Coordinates of C-alpha atoms in Angstrom, one line a residue:
M1 CA -35.1 -48.2 -17.1
S2 CA -32.2 -48.5 -14.7
L3 CA -29.2 -50.8 -15.3
P4 CA -26.9 -52.5 -12.8
P5 CA -23.5 -50.7 -12.6
E6 CA -21.6 -53.4 -14.5
K7 CA -24.1 -53.4 -17.4
A8 CA -24.2 -49.5 -17.5
S9 CA -20.4 -49.4 -17.7
E10 CA -20.4 -52.0 -20.4
L11 CA -23.0 -50.0 -22.4
K12 CA -20.9 -46.8 -21.9
Q13 CA -17.8 -48.7 -23.2
I14 CA -19.7 -49.9 -26.3
I15 CA -20.9 -46.4 -27.0
H16 CA -17.4 -44.9 -26.4
N17 CA -15.8 -47.4 -28.7
H18 CA -18.4 -46.7 -31.4
L19 CA -17.8 -42.9 -31.1
L20 CA -14.1 -43.4 -31.5
K21 CA -14.7 -45.6 -34.5
M22 CA -16.8 -42.9 -36.3
D23 CA -14.2 -40.2 -35.4
I24 CA -16.7 -38.3 -33.3
H25 CA -13.8 -36.1 -31.9
G26 CA -13.1 -34.8 -35.4
K27 CA -16.8 -34.1 -36.2
I28 CA -17.3 -32.3 -32.9
R29 CA -14.1 -30.2 -33.5
E30 CA -15.4 -29.2 -37.0
V31 CA -18.8 -28.2 -35.6
L32 CA -17.2 -26.3 -32.7
A33 CA -14.9 -24.4 -35.0
E34 CA -17.7 -23.5 -37.3
T35 CA -20.0 -22.4 -34.4
V36 CA -17.3 -20.2 -32.9
R37 CA -16.6 -18.8 -36.4
D38 CA -20.3 -18.0 -37.0
D39 CA -20.8 -16.5 -33.6
K40 CA -19.2 -13.0 -33.8
D41 CA -19.6 -12.5 -30.1
S42 CA -17.8 -15.8 -29.1
A43 CA -14.6 -14.0 -28.2
H44 CA -16.5 -12.2 -25.4
R45 CA -18.7 -15.0 -24.0
S46 CA -18.4 -18.7 -23.4
L47 CA -20.2 -21.1 -25.8
S48 CA -23.3 -22.5 -24.0
E49 CA -24.2 -26.2 -24.0
T50 CA -27.6 -25.3 -25.7
D51 CA -25.8 -23.4 -28.6
F52 CA -23.5 -26.4 -29.2
L53 CA -26.3 -29.0 -28.9
H54 CA -28.3 -27.1 -31.6
A55 CA -25.3 -27.0 -33.8
L56 CA -24.8 -30.8 -33.5
Q57 CA -28.5 -31.3 -34.3
R58 CA -28.4 -29.0 -37.3
R59 CA -25.5 -31.0 -38.8
G60 CA -27.4 -34.3 -38.1
I61 CA -24.5 -35.8 -36.0
I62 CA -26.8 -37.0 -33.2
D63 CA -29.1 -38.6 -35.7
D64 CA -26.2 -40.3 -37.5
V65 CA -24.9 -41.8 -34.2
M66 CA -28.4 -43.0 -33.2
K67 CA -28.9 -44.6 -36.6
D68 CA -25.6 -46.4 -36.4
L69 CA -26.3 -47.6 -32.9
H70 CA -29.7 -48.9 -34.1
F71 CA -31.6 -47.1 -31.3
T72 CA -35.3 -46.3 -32.0
Q73 CA -37.5 -44.1 -29.7
V74 CA -35.3 -44.5 -26.7
T75 CA -35.5 -41.1 -25.1
N76 CA -33.3 -41.9 -22.1
T77 CA -30.5 -43.3 -24.4
L78 CA -30.8 -40.1 -26.5
Q79 CA -30.3 -38.0 -23.5
E80 CA -27.4 -40.1 -22.3
L81 CA -25.8 -39.8 -25.8
K82 CA -26.3 -36.1 -25.9
G83 CA -24.6 -36.0 -22.5
I84 CA -21.6 -37.9 -23.9
L85 CA -21.3 -35.6 -26.9
L86 CA -21.6 -32.5 -24.7
F87 CA -19.0 -34.0 -22.3
L88 CA -16.5 -34.3 -25.1
S89 CA -16.9 -30.5 -25.8
A90 CA -17.7 -29.3 -22.2
N91 CA -15.9 -26.4 -20.6
I92 CA -14.3 -25.2 -23.8
D93 CA -13.8 -21.5 -23.3
P94 CA -13.3 -19.8 -26.7
S95 CA -11.1 -17.1 -25.1
R96 CA -8.6 -19.7 -23.9
R97 CA -6.0 -21.9 -25.7
Y98 CA -6.1 -25.7 -25.4
L99 CA -3.8 -28.6 -26.4
Y100 CA -5.7 -31.7 -27.4
L101 CA -3.3 -34.6 -26.8
Q102 CA -4.3 -38.0 -28.1
V103 CA -2.6 -41.3 -27.4
L104 CA -3.3 -43.4 -30.5
G105 CA -1.9 -46.8 -29.3
G106 CA 1.3 -48.4 -28.1
K107 CA 3.7 -50.8 -29.7
A108 CA 7.1 -52.6 -29.1
F109 CA 6.4 -53.3 -25.4
L110 CA 8.7 -56.3 -25.9
E111 CA 8.5 -57.5 -22.3
H112 CA 4.9 -58.5 -23.1
L113 CA 5.6 -60.2 -26.4
Q114 CA 4.5 -63.6 -25.1
E115 CA 1.5 -62.2 -23.2
P116 CA -1.6 -64.3 -24.1
E117 CA -4.8 -62.6 -25.1
P118 CA -7.0 -62.2 -21.9
F119 CA -10.3 -64.0 -22.0
P120 CA -13.4 -61.7 -21.5
G121 CA -13.8 -61.0 -17.8
Q122 CA -10.4 -62.6 -16.9
L123 CA -8.2 -60.7 -14.5
C124 CA -5.0 -59.6 -16.1
S125 CA -2.1 -57.1 -15.6
T126 CA -2.9 -53.6 -16.9
F127 CA -1.2 -50.4 -18.1
T128 CA -2.4 -47.0 -17.0
L129 CA -1.0 -43.8 -18.4
Y130 CA -0.8 -40.7 -16.1
L131 CA -0.2 -37.2 -17.4
H132 CA 0.7 -33.9 -15.7
F133 CA 0.8 -30.5 -17.4
R134 CA 0.8 -27.1 -15.8
N135 CA -1.0 -28.0 -12.6
Q136 CA -3.4 -30.4 -14.4
R137 CA -3.4 -34.1 -13.9
F138 CA -5.1 -36.9 -16.0
R139 CA -5.2 -40.6 -16.2
S140 CA -6.2 -43.1 -18.9
K141 CA -8.4 -46.1 -18.5
P142 CA -6.4 -49.3 -17.6
V143 CA -5.8 -51.5 -20.6
P144 CA -4.5 -55.1 -20.7
C145 CA -0.7 -55.4 -20.9
A146 CA 0.4 -56.5 -24.4
C147 CA 3.2 -56.0 -26.9
E148 CA 0.8 -53.5 -28.6
P149 CA -1.4 -52.2 -25.8
D150 CA -4.7 -50.6 -26.7
L151 CA -3.8 -47.2 -25.1
K152 CA -6.2 -44.9 -26.9
E153 CA -7.2 -41.9 -25.0
G154 CA -7.7 -38.1 -25.5
F155 CA -6.7 -35.4 -23.0
L156 CA -7.7 -31.8 -23.2
L157 CA -4.9 -29.7 -21.6
E158 CA -5.4 -26.0 -20.9
I159 CA -2.6 -23.7 -21.9
H160 CA -3.0 -20.7 -19.8
K161 CA -1.0 -18.1 -18.0
D162 CA -2.8 -17.3 -14.7
G163 CA -6.0 -16.0 -16.3
S164 CA -4.4 -13.7 -18.8
K165 CA -5.5 -13.4 -22.4
M166 CA -5.2 -16.2 -24.9
A167 CA -1.6 -17.2 -25.4
D168 CA -0.2 -16.6 -28.9
A169 CA 2.6 -18.6 -30.6
T170 CA 5.4 -16.4 -29.1
A171 CA 4.0 -16.7 -25.5
M172 CA 3.6 -20.5 -25.9
L173 CA 7.2 -20.8 -27.2
S174 CA 8.4 -19.4 -23.8
M175 CA 6.4 -22.1 -21.9
C176 CA 9.0 -24.7 -21.3
D177 CA 6.7 -26.8 -19.0
P178 CA 6.7 -30.4 -20.5
V179 CA 3.9 -32.9 -20.5
H180 CA 5.0 -35.5 -17.9
F181 CA 4.0 -39.1 -18.9
V182 CA 4.1 -41.8 -16.2
L183 CA 3.3 -45.3 -17.3
I184 CA 2.3 -47.7 -14.5
K185 CA 1.8 -51.5 -14.7
T186 CA -0.7 -53.0 -12.2
D187 CA -0.6 -56.7 -11.7
T188 CA -3.5 -59.0 -10.8
S189 CA -2.8 -58.6 -7.0
S190 CA -2.9 -54.8 -7.4
E191 CA 0.8 -54.4 -7.1
T192 CA 2.1 -51.4 -9.1
T193 CA 5.4 -51.1 -11.1
L194 CA 6.8 -47.9 -12.6
I195 CA 7.5 -48.7 -16.3
S196 CA 8.5 -45.3 -17.6
S197 CA 8.7 -41.6 -16.8
Y198 CA 8.9 -39.3 -19.8
F199 CA 8.9 -35.6 -20.4
L200 CA 7.4 -34.5 -23.7
D201 CA 8.2 -31.1 -25.2
W202 CA 4.9 -30.3 -26.9
R203 CA 6.0 -27.1 -28.6
T204 CA 6.7 -28.8 -32.0
V205 CA 3.0 -28.3 -32.7
L206 CA 3.6 -24.5 -32.9
A207 CA 5.3 -25.1 -36.3
S208 CA 2.4 -27.1 -37.8
P209 CA 0.4 -25.1 -40.4
T210 CA -2.7 -27.2 -39.6
G211 CA -2.2 -26.9 -35.9
K212 CA -1.9 -30.7 -35.6
T213 CA 1.1 -33.0 -35.5
C214 CA 1.5 -36.8 -34.9
F215 CA 4.7 -38.6 -33.9
A216 CA 6.1 -41.6 -32.0
V217 CA 7.4 -41.3 -28.5
E218 CA 10.0 -43.8 -27.3
L219 CA 9.5 -44.5 -23.6
M220 CA 12.7 -45.6 -21.8
G221 CA 12.8 -47.8 -18.7
V222 CA 13.6 -46.6 -15.2
G223 CA 16.4 -47.1 -12.7
S224 CA 19.0 -49.6 -13.9
E225 CA 17.0 -50.0 -17.1
C226 CA 16.9 -46.2 -17.9
K227 CA 18.9 -46.8 -21.1
V228 CA 16.6 -49.6 -22.3
P229 CA 13.5 -48.8 -24.4
A230 CA 10.3 -49.9 -22.6
G231 CA 7.9 -49.3 -25.6
V232 CA 6.6 -46.7 -28.1
L233 CA 3.5 -44.6 -27.9
T234 CA 1.9 -42.8 -31.0
V235 CA 0.9 -39.3 -29.9
S236 CA -1.1 -36.7 -31.7
L237 CA -1.1 -33.0 -30.6
E238 CA -3.6 -30.4 -31.8
L239 CA -4.0 -26.8 -30.8
Y240 CA -7.5 -25.3 -30.3
P241 CA -8.2 -22.7 -31.6
P242 CA -5.6 -23.1 -34.4
L243 CA -2.9 -20.5 -34.6
T244 CA -3.3 -17.7 -37.1
E245 CA 0.5 -17.5 -37.4
T246 CA 2.7 -20.5 -36.9
L247 CA 6.4 -20.4 -36.0
S248 CA 9.2 -22.0 -38.1
T249 CA 10.9 -25.2 -36.9
D250 CA 14.2 -23.3 -36.8
I251 CA 12.8 -20.8 -34.2
I252 CA 11.5 -23.6 -32.0
S253 CA 14.7 -25.7 -32.2
T254 CA 16.8 -22.5 -31.5
Q255 CA 14.6 -21.7 -28.4
Q256 CA 15.0 -25.4 -27.2
S257 CA 18.8 -25.2 -27.8
L258 CA 19.1 -21.9 -25.9
E259 CA 17.2 -23.4 -22.9
R260 CA 19.4 -26.5 -22.9
Q261 CA 22.6 -24.4 -23.0
R262 CA 21.4 -22.1 -20.2
T263 CA 20.5 -25.1 -18.1
A264 CA 23.8 -26.9 -18.8
E265 CA 25.8 -23.8 -17.9
K266 CA 23.9 -23.3 -14.6
E267 CA 24.4 -27.0 -13.7
R268 CA 28.1 -26.8 -14.7
L269 CA 28.7 -23.8 -12.5
F270 CA 26.9 -25.4 -9.6
L271 CA 29.0 -28.6 -10.0
V272 CA 32.2 -26.5 -9.9
Y273 CA 30.9 -24.8 -6.7
A274 CA 29.8 -28.1 -5.1
K275 CA 33.3 -29.6 -5.7
Q276 CA 35.0 -26.6 -4.1
W277 CA 32.6 -26.7 -1.1
W278 CA 33.2 -30.4 -0.6
R279 CA 37.0 -29.9 -0.6
E280 CA 36.6 -27.2 2.1
F281 CA 34.3 -29.6 4.1
L282 CA 37.0 -32.4 4.0
E283 CA 39.7 -30.0 5.2
I284 CA 37.8 -29.3 8.4
R285 CA 38.2 -32.9 9.6
P286 CA 39.5 -36.0 7.7
S287 CA 36.7 -38.1 9.2
H288 CA 34.2 -36.1 7.2
Q289 CA 35.0 -38.4 4.3
S290 CA 32.8 -41.1 5.8
K291 CA 29.8 -38.9 6.7
L292 CA 26.6 -39.3 4.8
V293 CA 26.6 -35.9 3.1
K294 CA 24.4 -36.3 0.0
I295 CA 24.6 -33.4 -2.4
F296 CA 23.2 -35.1 -5.5
A297 CA 20.8 -38.0 -6.1
Q298 CA 19.7 -39.9 -9.2
D299 CA 16.0 -39.8 -10.2
E300 CA 14.1 -42.7 -11.9
N301 CA 15.6 -41.7 -15.3
G302 CA 19.2 -42.0 -14.0
I303 CA 19.6 -38.1 -14.0
N304 CA 21.8 -36.7 -11.2
R305 CA 20.0 -33.7 -9.5
P306 CA 20.8 -31.7 -6.4
V307 CA 18.9 -33.1 -3.5
C308 CA 17.3 -29.7 -2.7
S309 CA 15.4 -29.9 -6.0
Y310 CA 13.4 -32.8 -4.7
V311 CA 11.8 -30.6 -2.0
R312 CA 9.3 -27.8 -2.8
V313 CA 6.7 -25.9 -0.9
L314 CA 3.6 -28.0 -1.5
R315 CA 0.1 -26.9 -0.3
A316 CA -2.6 -29.5 -0.3
G317 CA -5.6 -27.1 -0.5
R318 CA -8.6 -28.6 1.3
L319 CA -7.3 -32.2 0.9
L320 CA -5.2 -32.2 4.1
E321 CA -6.1 -30.2 7.2
S322 CA -3.0 -30.3 9.4
P323 CA 0.7 -31.3 9.5
R324 CA -0.1 -34.4 11.4
Q325 CA -2.7 -35.5 8.9
A326 CA -0.1 -34.8 6.2
A327 CA 2.3 -37.2 8.0
R328 CA -0.5 -39.8 8.2
F329 CA -1.1 -39.5 4.5
V330 CA 2.5 -39.9 3.6
S331 CA 2.9 -42.9 5.8
L332 CA 0.0 -44.7 4.0
L333 CA 2.0 -44.7 0.7
A334 CA 3.8 -48.1 0.8
H335 CA 7.5 -48.4 1.5
E336 CA 9.4 -50.3 -1.2
K337 CA 13.1 -50.1 -2.1
A338 CA 14.0 -49.5 -5.7
P339 CA 14.1 -53.0 -7.5
V340 CA 17.6 -54.2 -8.4
V341 CA 18.5 -57.1 -10.7
G342 CA 21.1 -59.4 -9.0
G343 CA 23.0 -58.6 -5.8
G344 CA 25.2 -55.7 -5.0
G345 CA 23.2 -53.8 -2.4
K346 CA 20.8 -51.0 -2.6
Q347 CA 19.8 -49.4 -6.0
E348 CA 20.1 -45.6 -5.8
Q349 CA 16.8 -44.1 -7.0
W350 CA 15.0 -41.0 -5.7
C351 CA 11.7 -40.5 -7.6
T352 CA 10.1 -37.4 -9.0
L353 CA 6.9 -36.6 -7.1
M354 CA 4.6 -37.4 -10.0
A355 CA 6.2 -40.9 -10.4
F356 CA 6.0 -41.5 -6.6
L357 CA 2.3 -40.5 -6.4
C358 CA 1.2 -42.5 -9.5
R359 CA 3.0 -45.6 -8.3
G360 CA 1.7 -45.2 -4.7
K361 CA 4.9 -46.4 -3.1
G362 CA 8.6 -45.6 -2.9
D363 CA 11.7 -45.6 -0.7
C364 CA 12.3 -43.7 2.5
E365 CA 13.8 -40.7 0.6
D366 CA 10.6 -40.3 -1.5
H367 CA 8.5 -40.3 1.7
A368 CA 10.8 -37.9 3.5
T369 CA 10.9 -35.3 0.6
L370 CA 7.1 -35.4 0.2
L371 CA 6.5 -35.0 3.9
C372 CA 9.0 -32.1 4.1
S373 CA 7.3 -30.4 1.1
L374 CA 3.9 -30.7 2.8
L375 CA 5.2 -29.5 6.2
L376 CA 6.8 -26.5 4.5
G377 CA 3.4 -25.8 2.9
F378 CA 1.9 -25.8 6.4
G379 CA 4.4 -23.1 7.4
L380 CA 6.8 -25.2 9.4
D381 CA 10.6 -24.9 9.3
A382 CA 11.1 -28.4 7.9
Y383 CA 14.2 -30.2 6.7
V384 CA 15.1 -33.7 5.3
C385 CA 17.8 -35.5 7.4
V386 CA 20.1 -38.0 5.8
G387 CA 21.8 -40.4 8.2
T388 CA 21.6 -43.9 9.6
K389 CA 19.3 -46.0 11.8
A390 CA 20.4 -49.0 13.9
K391 CA 23.1 -51.2 12.5
G392 CA 24.3 -48.4 10.2
V393 CA 21.4 -48.7 7.7
P394 CA 21.1 -45.5 5.6
H395 CA 17.9 -43.7 6.2
A396 CA 16.1 -40.3 5.6
W397 CA 13.6 -38.6 7.9
V398 CA 12.2 -35.1 8.5
L399 CA 13.1 -32.6 11.2
T400 CA 11.1 -29.5 12.2
R401 CA 12.5 -26.6 14.3
G402 CA 10.1 -24.7 16.6
T403 CA 10.4 -21.0 17.3
D404 CA 11.4 -21.9 20.8
G405 CA 14.4 -23.9 19.5
S406 CA 12.7 -27.3 20.0
I407 CA 13.6 -30.0 17.5
T408 CA 11.1 -32.7 16.4
F409 CA 11.9 -35.7 14.2
W410 CA 9.1 -37.0 12.0
E411 CA 9.4 -40.6 10.7
S412 CA 7.7 -40.4 7.2
L413 CA 7.2 -44.2 7.0
T414 CA 5.1 -44.4 10.2
A415 CA 4.0 -40.8 11.0
H416 CA 5.7 -41.2 14.5
R417 CA 7.1 -38.0 16.0
Y418 CA 10.1 -37.8 18.4
L419 CA 11.2 -34.8 20.5
H420 CA 15.0 -34.5 20.3
R421 CA 17.0 -33.7 23.4
A422 CA 20.7 -33.5 22.9
I423 CA 23.1 -35.0 25.4
D424 CA 25.7 -32.4 26.7
P425 CA 29.1 -34.2 26.4
D426 CA 30.6 -31.6 28.9
A427 CA 27.9 -32.3 31.6
P428 CA 29.2 -33.6 35.0
P429 CA 29.4 -37.4 35.2
L430 CA 26.5 -37.8 37.6
A431 CA 24.1 -35.5 35.7
P432 CA 21.0 -37.4 34.4
T433 CA 21.4 -38.4 30.8
P434 CA 18.3 -38.3 28.6
K435 CA 17.6 -41.7 26.9
P436 CA 17.6 -41.6 23.1
S437 CA 13.9 -41.2 22.1
S438 CA 14.3 -41.8 18.4
P439 CA 15.6 -44.8 16.3
Y440 CA 18.1 -42.6 14.4
R441 CA 21.8 -43.1 15.1
T442 CA 23.8 -40.6 12.9
V443 CA 23.0 -37.6 10.8
G444 CA 25.3 -36.4 8.0
C445 CA 23.4 -33.5 6.4
V446 CA 20.0 -31.7 6.4
F447 CA 18.4 -29.9 3.5
N448 CA 15.1 -28.3 2.2
H449 CA 14.2 -26.4 -0.9
Q450 CA 16.6 -23.6 -0.3
T451 CA 19.1 -24.7 2.3
F452 CA 21.8 -27.4 2.4
L453 CA 23.8 -28.0 5.7
A454 CA 26.5 -30.6 6.4
N455 CA 27.1 -31.7 10.0
C456 CA 30.7 -30.7 11.0
Q457 CA 30.4 -31.4 14.7
P458 CA 33.1 -33.8 16.1
S459 CA 30.5 -36.6 16.3
D460 CA 27.7 -37.2 13.9
A461 CA 25.7 -39.2 16.6
V462 CA 22.1 -37.9 16.7
E463 CA 22.0 -38.0 20.5
L464 CA 25.0 -35.6 20.7
C465 CA 23.9 -33.4 17.8
V466 CA 22.9 -29.8 18.3
F467 CA 20.7 -28.5 15.5
D468 CA 21.8 -24.9 15.7
F469 CA 22.0 -24.2 12.0
Q470 CA 23.2 -20.6 12.4
N471 CA 26.4 -21.9 14.2
Q472 CA 28.9 -22.3 11.4
S473 CA 31.3 -24.3 13.6
R474 CA 28.6 -27.0 13.9
W475 CA 27.0 -26.8 10.4
K476 CA 28.6 -25.9 7.1
A477 CA 26.1 -24.3 4.8
M478 CA 26.0 -24.2 1.0
S479 CA 25.4 -20.8 -0.7
E480 CA 21.7 -20.2 -0.9
E481 CA 22.3 -18.2 -4.2
A482 CA 24.1 -21.2 -5.7
L483 CA 21.2 -23.6 -4.7
K484 CA 18.6 -21.1 -6.0
S485 CA 20.3 -21.1 -9.4
V486 CA 19.6 -24.8 -10.0
C487 CA 16.8 -25.7 -7.5
A488 CA 14.3 -22.8 -7.5
P489 CA 11.1 -23.4 -9.5
G490 CA 11.7 -22.2 -13.1
S491 CA 15.5 -21.9 -12.6
T492 CA 16.3 -24.6 -15.1
T493 CA 14.3 -26.5 -17.7
S494 CA 15.5 -29.8 -16.4
L495 CA 13.5 -29.5 -13.1
P496 CA 10.3 -31.5 -13.2
P497 CA 7.3 -29.4 -12.4
L498 CA 5.4 -30.0 -9.2
P499 CA 2.1 -31.8 -9.6
P500 CA -0.9 -31.0 -7.3
L501 CA -2.3 -33.7 -5.1
C502 CA -5.5 -35.4 -6.4
A503 CA -8.7 -35.7 -4.4
P504 CA -9.7 -39.3 -3.6
S505 CA -12.1 -40.9 -6.0
L506 CA -12.9 -43.9 -3.8
D507 CA -16.2 -44.0 -1.9
P508 CA -15.1 -45.0 1.7
A509 CA -18.5 -46.4 2.7
A510 CA -18.8 -48.5 -0.5
S511 CA -15.2 -49.7 -0.1
S512 CA -15.8 -50.6 3.5
N513 CA -19.0 -52.5 2.8
H514 CA -17.5 -54.4 -0.1
L515 CA -14.4 -55.5 1.9
E516 CA -16.5 -56.4 4.9
L517 CA -18.7 -58.7 2.8
E518 CA -15.7 -60.4 1.3
M519 CA -14.3 -60.9 4.8
R520 CA -17.5 -62.5 6.0
Y521 CA -17.5 -64.9 3.0
L522 CA -13.8 -65.8 3.7
V523 CA -14.5 -66.4 7.4
S524 CA -17.6 -68.5 6.7
E525 CA -15.7 -70.6 4.1
H526 CA -12.7 -71.1 6.4
R527 CA -15.0 -72.3 9.3
K528 CA -17.0 -74.5 6.9
D529 CA -13.7 -76.3 6.1
L530 CA -13.3 -76.9 9.9
D531 CA -16.9 -78.2 10.1
L532 CA -18.0 -75.1 12.1
V533 CA -21.2 -73.2 11.8
T534 CA -20.9 -69.4 11.4
V535 CA -23.5 -67.2 13.1
W536 CA -23.0 -63.4 12.7
D537 CA -24.0 -60.8 15.3
D538 CA -24.7 -57.7 13.2
H539 CA -25.2 -55.5 16.3
L540 CA -21.8 -56.4 17.7
S541 CA -20.2 -55.8 14.3
Y542 CA -21.7 -52.3 14.2
L543 CA -20.3 -51.6 17.7
L544 CA -16.8 -52.3 16.5
S545 CA -16.9 -49.1 14.3
S546 CA -16.3 -46.7 17.1
A547 CA -13.1 -48.6 18.1
L548 CA -11.8 -48.5 14.5
S549 CA -12.6 -44.8 14.2
A550 CA -10.7 -44.1 17.4
Y551 CA -7.6 -46.1 16.2
E552 CA -7.4 -44.0 13.0
L553 CA -7.9 -40.7 14.9
E554 CA -5.1 -41.7 17.3
R555 CA -2.8 -42.4 14.3
C556 CA -3.7 -39.0 12.8
T557 CA -3.5 -36.8 15.9
G558 CA -1.5 -38.9 18.5
V559 CA -4.5 -38.5 20.9
S560 CA -6.5 -41.5 22.1
C561 CA -10.2 -40.9 22.7
G562 CA -13.5 -42.8 22.6
N563 CA -12.2 -46.0 24.3
E564 CA -14.5 -45.7 27.3
E565 CA -17.7 -45.6 25.2
F566 CA -16.6 -48.6 23.2
Q567 CA -15.9 -50.7 26.3
D568 CA -19.2 -49.7 27.8
A569 CA -21.1 -50.6 24.6
V570 CA -19.4 -54.0 24.5
R571 CA -20.2 -54.8 28.1
R572 CA -23.8 -54.1 27.4
A573 CA -23.8 -56.3 24.3
V574 CA -22.1 -59.3 25.9
P575 CA -24.4 -61.1 28.4
D576 CA -23.3 -62.2 31.8
G577 CA -21.4 -65.5 31.7
H578 CA -20.2 -64.8 28.1
T579 CA -16.6 -64.0 27.0
F580 CA -15.7 -61.3 24.4
K581 CA -12.5 -61.3 22.3
G582 CA -11.5 -58.8 19.7
F583 CA -8.6 -58.5 17.3
P584 CA -7.9 -55.2 15.4
I585 CA -5.4 -55.0 12.5
H586 CA -4.3 -52.3 10.0
F587 CA -3.5 -52.6 6.3
L588 CA -2.5 -50.3 3.5
H589 CA -4.3 -52.3 0.8
R590 CA -7.8 -53.5 0.0
N591 CA -7.1 -57.0 -1.1
A592 CA -9.4 -59.2 1.1
R593 CA -7.6 -62.5 0.5
R594 CA -4.2 -61.1 1.3
A595 CA -5.5 -59.4 4.4
F596 CA -7.3 -62.6 5.6
A597 CA -4.1 -64.7 5.1
T598 CA -2.1 -62.1 7.1
C599 CA -4.7 -62.2 9.9
L600 CA -4.6 -66.0 10.2
R601 CA -0.9 -65.8 10.9
S602 CA -1.7 -64.3 14.3
P603 CA -2.7 -66.9 16.9
F604 CA -5.0 -64.3 18.5
C605 CA -7.0 -63.8 15.3
E606 CA -7.0 -67.5 14.5
E607 CA -8.4 -68.2 18.0
I608 CA -11.4 -65.8 17.2
V609 CA -12.0 -67.0 13.6
C610 CA -11.9 -70.6 14.6
C611 CA -13.7 -70.2 17.9
R612 CA -15.5 -73.3 19.2
G613 CA -17.9 -73.3 22.1
D614 CA -21.5 -72.8 23.3
H615 CA -23.6 -70.0 21.7
V616 CA -20.7 -68.6 19.6
R617 CA -21.4 -65.4 17.7
L618 CA -18.9 -63.8 15.4
A619 CA -18.5 -60.2 14.3
V620 CA -16.3 -58.4 11.7
R621 CA -16.1 -54.7 10.9
V622 CA -14.1 -53.0 8.2
R623 CA -13.4 -49.2 8.0
V624 CA -11.6 -47.8 4.9
F625 CA -10.3 -44.3 5.5
V626 CA -9.5 -42.6 2.2
Y627 CA -6.9 -39.9 1.8
P628 CA -5.6 -37.9 -1.3
E629 CA -4.3 -40.0 -4.2
N630 CA -6.7 -42.8 -3.0
A631 CA -4.2 -43.7 -0.3
C632 CA -6.1 -45.9 2.1
A633 CA -5.9 -46.8 5.8
V634 CA -7.8 -50.0 6.2
W635 CA -8.8 -51.0 9.7
L636 CA -10.3 -54.5 10.3
M637 CA -11.5 -56.0 13.5
F638 CA -12.6 -59.6 14.2
A639 CA -14.5 -60.3 17.4
C640 CA -16.5 -63.2 19.0
K641 CA -18.6 -63.8 22.1
Y642 CA -19.4 -67.1 23.5
R643 CA -20.8 -68.7 26.7
S644 CA -18.0 -69.6 29.1
V645 CA -18.1 -73.2 30.1
L646 CA -16.0 -74.4 33.0

């Protein structure tokens, strides 16, 4: 018996809730511990699914669950339930150490105190909790926003040291990697808001005799609200297998105190050095005071960090194939300035990479640091530039230097590339002057993960700037050793760890089909309001695919191809005496109503959608191109053909 997807997910949710209610996690852990204890060879081999299933059946746990759920002689359901039970215990290697982190609910989210209870099936704003720990990423199910949100989820975090033997208490004490919590609110129109970004030191569990501890975590707000509590999560931590010898709380607090002192001392010494370096820079030329030389920047928690710490070498594995595809991916993350309450100009906020990726949008600095990190991963000599665009608007972009000395600017918000040619101010008056190819006006400093350089040329105009970083009369460099002491990975415990990129979970074909059907419905309804009949031409709709594919390929590579074939196919599909009109448009979201409203603002699109005439046939095609982190490039094309009547 097969169920429709919505019924299947509803059944899974009922079973999941029931399993939580009967504390299935606790029962499975007991059976697992007992099985590992009984099996003397378990230290040398992984526990198989069959072994574990037999253990569950011996203890009668599957029978208890079936009885409570009132299932009788339903073999398929039994198999499904066995799958769920096995999933909860899957991939547990007895030779490795795990941290089972459970979120047991939220409270005191006072901003949602007046939030009404959502009706079943009603669209409402949701909270989603994202976690990152030692190169592993997790996310919770979205739950309705409330003063006491029902955030109840378990995450199995692997504590490992590059394939080495099982970590003991002493080895784990030296692991200062925190668990990074990022809480995101998603409203009914799919707009995301960063609620909190919190770093949890999990090592308190090392002092628990039972290997389990439970406590409340107070989440603070972000940006201008970083001192205001956002809410409280109840968190339980449990080590598996339990420690044979635990540590005292004094040892753990001493280790944490030493780490904080070491970090504070490194940061103090760097600040002393940075002040001295800045004084020397100002002595070169008084006008340097007004240059955009940004040494420190505040993150979402209001913490001042050296800008070089926002850039790391980031390799995307198989998820991105080239530097230009990386630039395309970064440009698909929406641009949004940090929200500010009231007037007073721009709110200063650079985001940690995890917060930026979970939110799916950020300011130009977030885009530039991510693109620079990815280009470094692809082996390019990449830097973030801080300067201004037209009208003196502060901006950040990326620069790469070729081995031949060529300079290329990368605009992280659009993926556009510009080849830089400097104007020689000493050239003869009649010499041809290259026109400025880029939108950038001034540059104050450039930096990456291990270099910081301030522009000390007489003019900070980009068109006159020579990017010869070895020339100390043009660029004043900071000490690489000083930067390494506070910006190199692992140098201080205050540095947030670098999360890996996540593979997309969206099905591009299903997303494209769903959005296209919604568009057809919206067009038909719009024409019905105008007393117009809608007749769709499926063949013409299909032909539009090649054009949309060519548009995305051009955005990725900068090379246009396939246009001749598309034009030839359209000529064949449109009979003599008929007129063809097409309107392509690009979006970063998958909200059909928002997209349709935007399209109708264009007179060209409105002309197609509201086309009147003889033998009118309409076509629409949607292509959703999916990138890492579920970033989407949505291409949409409306078209019509009709008999021309003079």
